[in-house]
Tab-separated table of C-alpha atoms in Angstrom:
chain	number	residue	atom	x	y	z
C	29	MET	CA	74.768	85.239	75.365
C	30	VAL	CA	75.466	83.214	72.269
C	31	ILE	CA	77.959	80.722	71.011
C	32	GLY	CA	80.402	83.122	69.452
C	33	THR	CA	83.780	83.016	71.090
C	34	VAL	CA	83.433	79.264	71.328
C	35	ALA	CA	82.881	79.230	67.620
C	36	GLY	CA	85.898	81.373	67.044
C	37	PHE	CA	84.251	84.615	66.051
C	38	GLY	CA	84.629	87.680	68.109
C	39	ARG	CA	87.722	89.311	69.542
C	40	ARG	CA	89.286	91.896	67.235
C	41	THR	CA	89.218	95.634	66.945
C	42	ILE	CA	87.632	97.331	63.991
C	43	GLY	CA	90.462	98.722	61.913
C	44	THR	CA	88.276	100.186	59.201
C	45	ASN	CA	89.352	103.768	58.770
C	46	ALA	CA	92.599	105.611	58.337
C	47	ASP	CA	92.318	107.687	61.476
C	48	ALA	CA	91.645	104.687	63.685
C	49	GLU	CA	94.555	102.745	62.266
C	50	SER	CA	96.958	105.616	62.666
C	51	GLY	CA	96.029	105.985	66.312
C	52	VAL	CA	94.803	109.549	65.786
C	53	GLY	CA	91.090	108.862	65.439
C	54	PRO	CA	88.447	109.797	67.976
C	55	ALA	CA	88.588	106.396	69.631
C	56	GLY	CA	92.327	105.976	69.343
C	57	THR	CA	91.770	102.489	67.946
C	58	PRO	CA	94.922	100.516	67.075
C	59	SER	CA	95.333	98.933	63.669
C	60	ARG	CA	93.990	95.578	64.666
C	61	GLY	CA	93.538	93.267	67.599
C	62	ARG	CA	91.163	90.552	68.684
C	63	ARG	CA	87.728	91.855	67.853
C	64	ALA	CA	84.759	91.866	70.197
C	65	LEU	CA	81.775	91.511	67.874
C	66	THR	CA	78.563	92.270	69.716
C	67	CYS	CA	76.299	89.711	68.107
C	68	LEU	CA	78.737	86.817	67.952
C	69	ALA	CA	80.626	87.394	71.180
C	70	GLY	CA	80.081	85.315	74.293
C	71	LEU	CA	80.204	81.720	75.371
C	72	GLY	CA	76.637	80.851	76.273
C	73	VAL	CA	74.461	78.197	74.684
C	74	VAL	CA	70.854	78.556	75.766
C	75	ALA	CA	70.384	81.863	73.983
C	76	LEU	CA	71.876	80.299	70.890
C	77	LEU	CA	68.263	79.706	69.971
C	78	ALA	CA	67.512	83.370	70.567
C	79	SER	CA	70.701	84.814	69.056
C	80	CYS	CA	70.768	88.588	69.006
C	81	ALA	CA	67.002	88.804	68.899
C	82	ALA	CA	64.859	89.345	71.960
C	83	ALA	CA	63.256	85.893	71.935
C	84	PRO	CA	63.286	84.340	75.415
C	85	ALA	CA	65.661	81.476	76.124
C	86	ALA	CA	64.334	78.130	77.274
C	87	PRO	CA	64.919	77.482	80.976
C	88	PRO	CA	67.374	74.713	81.848
C	89	THR	CA	65.737	71.317	82.386
C	90	ARG	CA	67.210	68.309	84.160
C	91	ALA	CA	70.620	69.947	84.463
C	92	ALA	CA	73.243	67.380	85.393
C	93	ALA	CA	75.022	67.733	88.708
C	94	LEU	CA	78.691	68.681	88.606
C	95	PRO	CA	81.289	67.916	91.282
C	96	SER	CA	81.386	70.421	94.111
C	97	THR	CA	85.098	70.869	93.353
C	98	LEU	CA	85.937	71.010	89.661
C	99	PRO	CA	88.927	69.118	88.244
C	100	ALA	CA	92.247	70.842	87.675
C	101	ILE	CA	92.505	73.154	84.718
C	102	ARG	CA	93.834	71.460	81.579
C	103	SER	CA	95.932	72.915	78.788
C	104	PHE	CA	97.536	71.738	75.588
C	105	ALA	CA	101.027	70.277	75.888
C	106	ASP	CA	101.351	69.593	72.148
C	107	THR	CA	102.066	72.945	70.565
C	108	SER	CA	102.771	71.727	67.044
C	109	ALA	CA	101.204	73.869	64.356
C	110	VAL	CA	98.515	72.969	61.878
C	111	PRO	CA	100.725	72.359	58.811
C	112	VAL	CA	100.754	74.636	55.797
C	113	ARG	CA	99.221	73.000	52.717
C	114	ARG	CA	98.934	75.704	50.062
C	115	SER	CA	101.104	76.659	47.087
C	116	ASN	CA	103.924	79.147	47.441
C	117	GLY	CA	102.531	81.148	44.549
C	118	GLU	CA	99.271	81.703	46.391
C	119	MET	CA	101.005	82.449	49.674
C	120	ALA	CA	103.349	84.985	48.052
C	121	GLN	CA	100.360	87.207	47.346
C	122	ASP	CA	99.130	86.621	50.894
C	123	PHE	CA	102.484	87.755	52.280
C	124	LEU	CA	102.465	90.952	50.248
C	125	ASP	CA	98.852	91.810	51.086
C	126	LEU	CA	99.392	91.101	54.783
C	127	THR	CA	102.599	93.135	54.942
C	128	PHE	CA	101.905	96.146	52.752
C	129	GLN	CA	98.301	96.961	53.580
C	130	LEU	CA	96.155	97.736	56.598
C	131	GLU	CA	92.615	96.495	57.134
C	132	SER	CA	91.158	99.759	55.858
C	133	GLY	CA	92.947	99.329	52.553
C	134	ARG	CA	95.609	101.930	53.363
C	135	ASN	CA	98.939	101.023	51.856
C	136	VAL	CA	102.017	100.472	53.985
C	137	VAL	CA	104.881	102.095	52.077
C	138	ALA	CA	107.735	100.262	53.755
C	139	MET	CA	108.013	96.852	55.355
C	140	THR	CA	109.174	96.896	58.965
C	141	ARG	CA	110.476	94.250	61.338
C	142	TYR	CA	112.830	93.952	64.278
C	143	GLU	CA	116.459	94.053	63.205
C	144	GLY	CA	118.190	92.069	65.919
C	145	PRO	CA	117.318	89.871	68.924
C	146	ILE	CA	113.881	90.481	70.416
C	147	THR	CA	112.990	90.476	74.098
C	148	VAL	CA	109.526	90.183	75.634
C	149	ARG	CA	108.659	91.437	79.109
C	150	VAL	CA	105.483	90.645	81.043
C	151	ALA	CA	104.278	93.420	83.331
C	152	ALA	CA	102.765	92.785	86.744
C	153	GLY	CA	99.288	91.342	87.039
C	154	ALA	CA	99.549	88.384	84.654
C	155	GLN	CA	97.712	85.131	85.317
C	156	PRO	CA	99.963	82.074	85.788
C	157	THR	CA	98.649	80.520	82.575
C	158	LEU	CA	99.857	83.560	80.610
C	159	ILE	CA	103.487	82.871	81.489
C	160	GLN	CA	103.157	79.181	80.659
C	161	ASP	CA	101.439	79.843	77.332
C	162	LEU	CA	103.867	82.629	76.459
C	163	ASP	CA	106.891	80.403	77.007
C	164	LEU	CA	105.382	77.738	74.744
C	165	LEU	CA	104.676	80.377	72.107
C	166	LEU	CA	108.179	81.840	72.246
C	167	ALA	CA	109.640	78.363	71.829
C	168	ARG	CA	107.504	77.871	68.734
C	169	LEU	CA	108.585	81.221	67.312
C	170	ARG	CA	112.222	80.248	67.755
C	171	ASN	CA	111.804	76.744	66.346
C	172	GLU	CA	109.227	77.278	63.593
C	173	ALA	CA	109.760	80.899	62.545
C	174	GLY	CA	113.487	81.086	63.228
C	175	ILE	CA	113.093	84.304	65.222
C	176	SER	CA	115.596	85.208	67.930
C	177	ILE	CA	113.150	85.975	70.722
C	178	ALA	CA	113.201	85.406	74.483
C	179	ARG	CA	111.400	86.479	77.638
C	180	THR	CA	113.162	88.942	79.911
C	181	ASN	CA	112.574	90.510	83.316
C	182	ASP	CA	114.463	93.664	82.376
C	183	ALA	CA	112.534	96.924	82.332
C	184	VAL	CA	113.835	97.618	78.833
C	185	ALA	CA	112.388	95.211	76.268
C	186	SER	CA	111.345	95.079	72.624
C	187	ILE	CA	107.777	94.070	73.428
C	188	HIS	CA	105.885	94.677	76.666
C	189	ILE	CA	102.903	92.478	77.526
C	190	VAL	CA	100.677	94.550	79.775
C	191	PRO	CA	97.696	92.942	81.560
C	192	VAL	CA	94.841	95.444	81.852
C	193	PRO	CA	91.413	94.925	83.482
C	194	GLN	CA	88.818	94.183	80.849
C	195	ARG	CA	86.658	97.124	81.903
C	196	ASP	CA	89.564	99.500	81.218
C	197	LEU	CA	90.292	97.937	77.837
C	198	GLN	CA	86.643	98.214	76.865
C	199	ARG	CA	86.435	101.798	78.064
C	200	ALA	CA	89.404	102.811	75.906
C	201	VAL	CA	88.669	100.666	72.846
C	202	PRO	CA	85.116	99.312	73.112
C	203	GLN	CA	85.395	96.833	70.251
C	204	ALA	CA	88.679	95.227	71.273
C	205	ALA	CA	89.503	92.438	73.653
C	206	CYS	CA	93.245	93.019	73.213
C	207	PHE	CA	95.545	94.918	70.880
C	208	VAL	CA	99.134	95.975	70.200
C	209	VAL	CA	100.511	99.505	69.755
C	210	PRO	CA	103.963	100.670	68.597
C	211	ASN	CA	106.211	103.111	70.454
C	212	VAL	CA	104.644	102.690	73.896
C	213	MET	CA	105.622	100.624	76.928
C	214	ASP	CA	102.636	100.765	79.277
C	215	TRP	CA	98.954	101.637	79.577
C	216	ASN	CA	99.445	105.229	80.673
C	217	SER	CA	101.765	106.024	77.773
C	218	TYR	CA	99.236	104.534	75.372
C	219	LEU	CA	96.432	106.683	76.780
C	220	GLN	CA	98.627	109.771	76.415
C	221	LEU	CA	99.784	109.013	72.865
C	222	ARG	CA	96.888	107.157	71.272
C	223	ARG	CA	95.818	110.146	69.172
C	224	SER	CA	99.339	111.031	68.092
C	225	PRO	CA	101.245	110.088	64.919
C	226	SER	CA	103.840	108.259	67.013
C	227	VAL	CA	101.572	105.221	67.269
C	228	ASP	CA	100.877	105.075	63.519
C	229	TRP	CA	102.173	101.756	62.167
C	230	THR	CA	102.589	103.241	58.682
C	231	ARG	CA	105.133	105.801	59.927
C	232	LEU	CA	107.565	103.219	61.276
C	233	GLN	CA	110.952	102.718	59.643
C	234	THR	CA	111.726	99.645	61.717
C	235	ARG	CA	110.174	97.903	64.715
C	236	GLY	CA	111.381	99.179	68.077
C	237	THR	CA	109.265	99.181	71.231
C	238	ALA	CA	105.682	97.951	71.288
C	239	ALA	CA	103.101	97.135	73.943
C	240	MET	CA	100.517	94.364	73.850
C	241	PHE	CA	97.490	95.068	76.021
C	242	ILE	CA	95.979	91.811	77.241
C	243	PRO	CA	92.930	91.339	79.485
C	244	ALA	CA	94.091	90.609	83.012
C	245	ASP	CA	90.862	88.925	84.059
C	246	ALA	CA	89.718	86.948	81.006
C	247	ALA	CA	89.574	83.167	80.637
C	248	PRO	CA	92.980	81.517	80.104
C	249	GLN	CA	92.160	80.611	76.500
C	250	GLU	CA	91.159	84.169	75.674
C	251	ILE	CA	94.460	85.380	77.064
C	252	ARG	CA	96.394	82.756	75.125
C	253	ASP	CA	94.584	83.621	71.909
C	254	CYS	CA	95.444	87.272	72.433
C	255	LEU	CA	99.093	86.370	73.007
C	256	HIS	CA	99.294	84.488	69.731
C	257	GLU	CA	97.620	87.050	67.538
C	258	GLU	CA	99.020	90.228	69.052
C	259	LEU	CA	102.581	88.948	69.324
C	260	ALA	CA	102.386	87.857	65.687
C	261	GLN	CA	101.342	91.394	64.735
C	262	ALA	CA	103.987	92.973	66.925
C	263	LEU	CA	106.546	90.934	64.999
C	264	GLY	CA	105.147	90.941	61.477
C	265	PRO	CA	101.973	91.300	59.378
C	266	LEU	CA	99.666	94.238	60.126
C	267	ASN	CA	96.701	93.248	57.988
C	268	ASP	CA	93.876	90.734	58.163
C	269	LEU	CA	92.502	88.956	55.098
C	270	TYR	CA	89.063	87.361	55.120
C	271	ARG	CA	90.124	85.010	52.319
C	272	LEU	CA	92.674	83.101	54.426
C	273	PRO	CA	91.518	79.597	55.430
C	274	ASP	CA	94.467	78.712	57.640
C	275	SER	CA	95.546	81.743	59.628
C	276	VAL	CA	94.953	83.899	62.693
C	277	PHE	CA	95.296	86.843	60.279
C	278	ASN	CA	91.602	86.604	59.422
C	279	ASP	CA	88.811	88.573	61.054
C	280	ASP	CA	86.632	85.476	61.315
C	281	ASN	CA	88.785	84.498	64.336
C	282	ILE	CA	88.395	80.785	63.615
C	283	HIS	CA	92.013	79.928	64.389
C	284	THR	CA	93.003	80.496	67.997
C	285	VAL	CA	96.736	79.714	67.826
C	286	LEU	CA	99.371	80.435	65.201
C	287	THR	CA	99.231	77.971	62.326
C	288	GLY	CA	101.874	76.629	59.980
C	289	PHE	CA	100.933	79.341	57.516
C	290	ASP	CA	101.385	82.020	60.163
C	291	MET	CA	104.785	80.684	61.132
C	292	LEU	CA	105.817	80.601	57.480
C	293	MET	CA	104.773	84.249	57.063
C	294	LEU	CA	106.831	85.205	60.110
C	295	ARG	CA	109.813	83.129	58.962
C	296	ALA	CA	109.633	84.886	55.593
C	297	THR	CA	109.400	88.278	57.299
C	298	TYR	CA	112.701	87.600	59.070
C	299	ALA	CA	114.437	85.948	56.110
C	300	PRO	CA	117.836	87.499	55.282
C	301	GLU	CA	116.605	88.390	51.801
C	302	LEU	CA	114.154	90.913	53.317
C	303	ARG	CA	114.740	93.913	55.563
C	304	SER	CA	113.051	96.927	57.072
C	305	GLY	CA	112.445	99.711	54.579
C	306	MET	CA	111.751	97.486	51.570
C	307	THR	CA	108.951	98.609	49.275
C	308	ARG	CA	106.276	96.273	47.992
C	309	ALA	CA	108.007	96.139	44.601
C	310	GLN	CA	111.286	95.167	46.222
C	311	ALA	CA	109.631	92.508	48.364
C	312	THR	CA	107.715	91.177	45.358
C	313	ALA	CA	111.002	90.493	43.600
C	314	VAL	CA	112.286	88.218	46.356
C	315	ILE	CA	109.326	86.685	48.203
C	316	GLY	CA	108.801	83.884	45.655
C	317	PRO	CA	112.328	82.479	45.993
C	318	VAL	CA	112.196	82.985	49.754
C	319	LEU	CA	109.052	80.891	50.091
C	320	GLN	CA	110.443	78.259	47.744
C	321	ARG	CA	113.525	77.970	49.954
C	322	LEU	CA	111.571	77.888	53.203
C	323	ASN	CA	108.741	75.669	51.959
C	324	PRO	CA	109.999	73.393	49.130
C	325	ALA	CA	106.773	71.367	49.193
C	326	GLY	CA	104.860	74.472	48.110
C	327	GLY	CA	106.499	74.546	44.682
C	328	SER	CA	107.520	77.574	42.689
C	329	ALA	CA	104.611	78.001	40.298
C	330	SER	CA	102.878	81.349	40.332
C	331	ALA	CA	99.219	81.501	41.233
C	332	PRO	CA	96.461	83.651	39.732
C	333	ALA	CA	95.803	86.805	41.692
C	334	VAL	CA	93.017	86.491	44.266
C	335	PRO	CA	90.534	89.376	44.060
C	336	SER	CA	90.522	91.538	47.153
C	337	THR	CA	87.528	91.545	49.478
C	338	PRO	CA	85.185	94.388	48.472
C	339	ARG	CA	84.808	97.159	50.997
C	340	ASP	CA	81.002	96.996	50.569
C	341	TRP	CA	80.997	93.392	51.804
C	342	ILE	CA	83.208	94.246	54.781
C	343	THR	CA	80.952	97.171	55.681
C	344	ALA	CA	77.867	94.982	55.437
C	345	MET	CA	79.408	92.351	57.692
C	346	GLU	CA	80.470	94.941	60.239
C	347	THR	CA	76.972	96.409	60.274
C	348	ALA	CA	75.605	92.912	60.816
C	349	LEU	CA	77.972	91.914	63.585
C	350	ILE	CA	78.782	95.075	65.509
C	351	GLY	CA	76.506	96.816	67.994
C	352	GLY	CA	74.649	99.969	67.149
C	353	SER	CA	72.122	98.727	64.614
C	354	SER	CA	68.687	97.211	65.139
C	355	PRO	CA	68.198	93.438	64.666
C	356	ALA	CA	66.306	94.112	61.441
C	357	ALA	CA	69.129	96.295	60.110
C	358	ARG	CA	71.660	93.631	61.000
C	359	ARG	CA	69.698	90.940	59.203
C	360	GLN	CA	69.358	93.135	56.152
C	361	ALA	CA	73.086	93.807	56.175
C	362	VAL	CA	74.037	90.146	56.386
C	363	ASN	CA	71.537	89.282	53.642
C	364	ASN	CA	73.219	91.931	51.479
C	365	ALA	CA	76.581	90.324	52.224
C	366	VAL	CA	75.218	86.923	51.220
C	367	SER	CA	73.965	88.392	47.944
C	368	MET	CA	77.387	89.887	47.244
C	369	ALA	CA	79.122	86.594	48.022
C	370	ARG	CA	76.818	84.780	45.600
C	371	THR	CA	77.298	87.385	42.878
C	372	LEU	CA	81.072	87.078	43.254
C	373	ARG	CA	80.747	83.276	43.147
C	374	TRP	CA	82.791	82.915	46.312
C	375	ASP	CA	83.571	79.639	47.978
C	376	GLY	CA	85.943	79.058	50.853
C	377	PRO	CA	86.280	81.065	54.078
C	378	ARG	CA	84.588	84.277	52.968
C	379	ALA	CA	81.471	82.520	51.711
C	380	GLY	CA	81.342	80.222	54.730
C	381	PHE	CA	81.700	83.116	57.141
C	382	THR	CA	78.910	85.008	55.382
C	383	TYR	CA	76.499	82.099	55.757
C	384	TYR	CA	77.614	81.502	59.341
C	385	ALA	CA	76.823	85.098	60.254
C	386	GLN	CA	73.484	84.849	58.473
C	387	GLY	CA	72.618	81.743	60.467
C	388	ARG	CA	73.507	83.432	63.748
C	389	LEU	CA	71.334	86.425	62.968
C	390	MET	CA	68.367	84.304	61.874
C	391	ILE	CA	68.217	82.327	65.123
C	392	GLY	CA	65.241	83.556	67.118
C	393	HIS	CA	63.809	85.201	64.003
C	394	ASP	CA	63.513	82.411	61.426
C	395	SER	CA	64.811	79.041	62.621
C	396	ALA	CA	64.387	77.373	59.233
C	397	ALA	CA	66.471	80.092	57.579
C	398	ALA	CA	69.101	79.730	60.287
C	399	VAL	CA	69.391	75.984	59.702
C	400	THR	CA	69.652	76.542	55.940
C	401	ALA	CA	72.403	79.095	56.418
C	402	PHE	CA	74.364	76.805	58.744
C	403	ASN	CA	73.986	73.961	56.259
C	404	ASN	CA	75.291	76.222	53.480
C	405	ALA	CA	78.275	77.179	55.624
C	406	ASP	CA	78.880	73.540	56.508
C	407	LEU	CA	78.801	72.510	52.851
C	408	ILE	CA	81.469	75.090	52.025
C	409	TYR	CA	83.672	74.433	55.032
C	410	SER	CA	83.485	70.639	54.741
C	411	SER	CA	84.642	70.677	51.134
C	412	SER	CA	88.282	71.417	51.998
C	413	PRO	CA	90.758	70.008	54.540
C	414	LEU	CA	91.887	73.609	55.106
C	415	THR	CA	88.580	74.475	56.766
C	416	ARG	CA	87.938	71.448	58.977
C	417	ILE	CA	88.095	73.605	62.090
C	418	HIS	CA	85.553	75.970	60.531
C	419	ALA	CA	83.209	73.014	60.016
C	420	ALA	CA	83.741	72.017	63.646
C	421	HIS	CA	82.434	75.426	64.711
C	422	ILE	CA	79.350	74.935	62.574
C	423	ALA	CA	78.847	71.548	64.242
C	424	VAL	CA	78.195	73.380	67.532
C	425	GLN	CA	75.370	75.358	65.962
C	426	LYS	CA	73.837	72.294	64.297
C	427	ALA	CA	74.206	70.224	67.460
C	428	ALA	CA	72.191	72.813	69.377
C	429	PHE	CA	69.312	72.384	66.948
C	430	SER	CA	69.505	68.581	66.934
C	431	LEU	CA	69.678	68.434	70.737
C	432	ARG	CA	66.721	70.780	71.065
C	433	ALA	CA	64.801	68.537	68.640
C	434	GLY	CA	65.534	65.458	70.753
C	435	ASP	CA	67.745	63.887	68.075
C	436	ALA	CA	70.470	62.306	70.190
C	437	MET	CA	72.012	60.264	67.360
C	438	THR	CA	72.576	63.314	65.153
C	439	THR	CA	74.025	65.243	68.080
C	440	ILE	CA	76.481	62.432	68.782
C	441	ARG	CA	77.426	62.153	65.106
C	442	LEU	CA	78.086	65.891	64.847
C	443	THR	CA	80.167	66.034	68.008
C	444	ASP	CA	82.124	62.863	67.226
C	445	GLY	CA	83.296	64.445	63.981
C	446	ALA	CA	84.198	67.796	65.552
C	447	ILE	CA	85.786	66.842	68.895
C	448	PRO	CA	89.140	65.610	67.495
C	449	VAL	CA	89.353	68.652	65.229
C	450	ALA	CA	88.811	71.040	68.140
C	451	ALA	CA	91.520	69.232	70.098
C	452	ALA	CA	93.962	69.317	67.181
C	453	HIS	CA	93.428	73.080	66.854
C	454	GLN	CA	93.840	73.598	70.620
C	455	ASN	CA	90.443	75.200	71.172
C	456	ALA	CA	89.511	74.146	74.698
C	457	ALA	CA	86.273	76.160	74.797
C	458	LEU	CA	85.016	74.539	71.615
C	459	LEU	CA	86.213	71.117	72.764
C	460	ALA	CA	84.474	71.355	76.135
C	461	THR	CA	81.255	72.577	74.541
C	462	LEU	CA	81.189	69.711	72.049
C	463	MET	CA	81.836	67.192	74.818
C	464	THR	CA	79.000	68.684	76.863
C	465	PHE	CA	76.616	68.402	73.929
C	466	LYS	CA	77.574	64.759	73.468
C	467	ALA	CA	77.078	64.086	77.188
C	468	ALA	CA	73.591	65.615	77.011
C	469	ALA	CA	72.814	63.349	74.052
C	470	PHE	CA	73.964	60.302	76.061
C	471	ASP	CA	71.606	61.388	78.831
C	472	MET	CA	68.733	61.490	76.340
C	473	GLN	CA	69.586	57.914	75.354
C	474	GLY	CA	69.481	56.860	78.992
C	475	ASP	CA	73.227	56.248	79.294
C	476	SER	CA	73.804	58.383	82.367
C	477	VAL	CA	77.107	56.679	83.268
C	478	ALA	CA	78.749	57.522	79.929
C	479	ALA	CA	77.211	60.988	80.057
C	480	GLN	CA	78.608	61.811	83.482
C	481	ALA	CA	82.066	60.427	82.643
C	482	LEU	CA	82.273	62.571	79.508
C	483	ARG	CA	80.898	65.600	81.312
C	484	VAL	CA	83.512	65.342	84.072
C	485	ASP	CA	86.244	64.820	81.464
C	486	SER	CA	85.201	68.067	79.792
C	487	LEU	CA	85.498	70.179	82.930
C	488	GLY	CA	89.266	70.662	82.898
C	489	TRP	CA	89.046	71.947	79.331
C	490	ALA	CA	86.061	74.100	80.255
C	491	ARG	CA	88.051	75.768	83.044
C	492	TYR	CA	90.744	76.727	80.530
C	493	GLY	CA	88.245	77.822	77.912
C	494	PHE	CA	85.671	79.602	80.079
C	495	GLY	CA	87.618	80.745	83.134
C	496	SER	CA	85.783	80.879	86.423
C	497	ASP	CA	83.955	77.944	87.981
C	498	ALA	CA	80.757	79.965	87.777
C	499	ASN	CA	81.179	80.316	84.024
C	500	VAL	CA	81.868	76.599	83.656
C	501	ARG	CA	78.729	75.674	85.602
C	502	ALA	CA	76.640	78.198	83.663
C	503	ARG	CA	77.724	76.765	80.307
C	504	GLN	CA	76.930	73.267	81.500
C	505	ALA	CA	73.455	74.308	82.607
C	506	GLU	CA	72.824	76.091	79.332
C	507	VAL	CA	73.591	73.034	77.230
C	508	ASP	CA	71.463	70.833	79.480
C	509	GLY	CA	68.695	73.408	79.100
C	510	LEU	CA	68.458	72.632	75.391
C	511	ARG	CA	67.298	69.057	76.045
C	512	PRO	CA	63.565	68.663	75.415
C	513	TYR	CA	63.232	66.013	78.116
């Protein structure tokens, strides 16, 4: 296992071809969902230093004792969004590319949305945290996006949230942790219709009934993350854009909850100036004034067009990060992606993600190259306030190396900078992991009292981020196993 889901990468489906996105392909894959990337998925730490290679992991040493009964699960009460900070001109292009294109590059001829109040029903089998997190999310959608949406117990609803055992989800769509499908209400109807045109997003004239398939037995944070992303797609944008620094609509999966940008995109989708059936040209004529009205701080100036992400780069990244290829083939693919990013003179999220993936694939093969790649990603991510959470994910990778090297001071410095960012972005798994690294560094300095206090404080977050007590204890042991003494 590797630090992947902790770091934000790893829970969406692979919407890369027309058949898959229409629901008529051999796997019946929906247009998008939280992707499960083979090489970057998982929550472990020890094998961080082995990555996807076959190098053996170091055995845990001097693992700290945890309470026999773990503290109560913690969750985030503050649900305020990360604010939007970009220009309206730039975000107008984002809106159009998110709304009128699928991940494969297929065009969406007509915009669709719900025309009227929206109801959300949760089917049987949901964890208690799902209901709590859903209610917080619906309140945000009403307050921040201006959408008329409410939970209902009625059998007839606009959107059905259907908990499904993870093994069944993986059997049906191996590369998805969760996903949303139009024109179905339950799991059986999806299985019957998944190869039919009725579940093709591009054929819709307006939004009607949809079903979100959520893992019934995943960690609470994974379920919450699925709720945010899949409900946002059920309501609005169908695409993902690797260039976005501040959105869940990005296949890097850095953001775990809807951001200010995401709420602005949804508010624009449901603005009275837009409607179902509008073409891209019609939406282009009005989206600028709409954003200026909704976000006066973003100004009205137009922005230069942002080049689209080349399909060759996307293919290379998918080869690198998805199962089916040898470790050598994956490394070659990610090196090709790095070369393309350099040739295109990228900075920002796409370049940072490329180097991050390179670092992950070099662990266990070439540690020096891995450190260089993580440093390159960190340099890019740290250069902008829009990617502070991205830099916090890189801090986990760098902290693993510094802890393994016995450098307690560097580990503490890295975690001190990243812990408040993880908390602000409501990533409990990342937060707990960073706190555990810092506690291990305190132990190396001989401050066992501070170490144990911080470790215990992290456990409530770890239960939300990792799920079962067994998972929490395993993650703790894995971090402690990185200590050289």
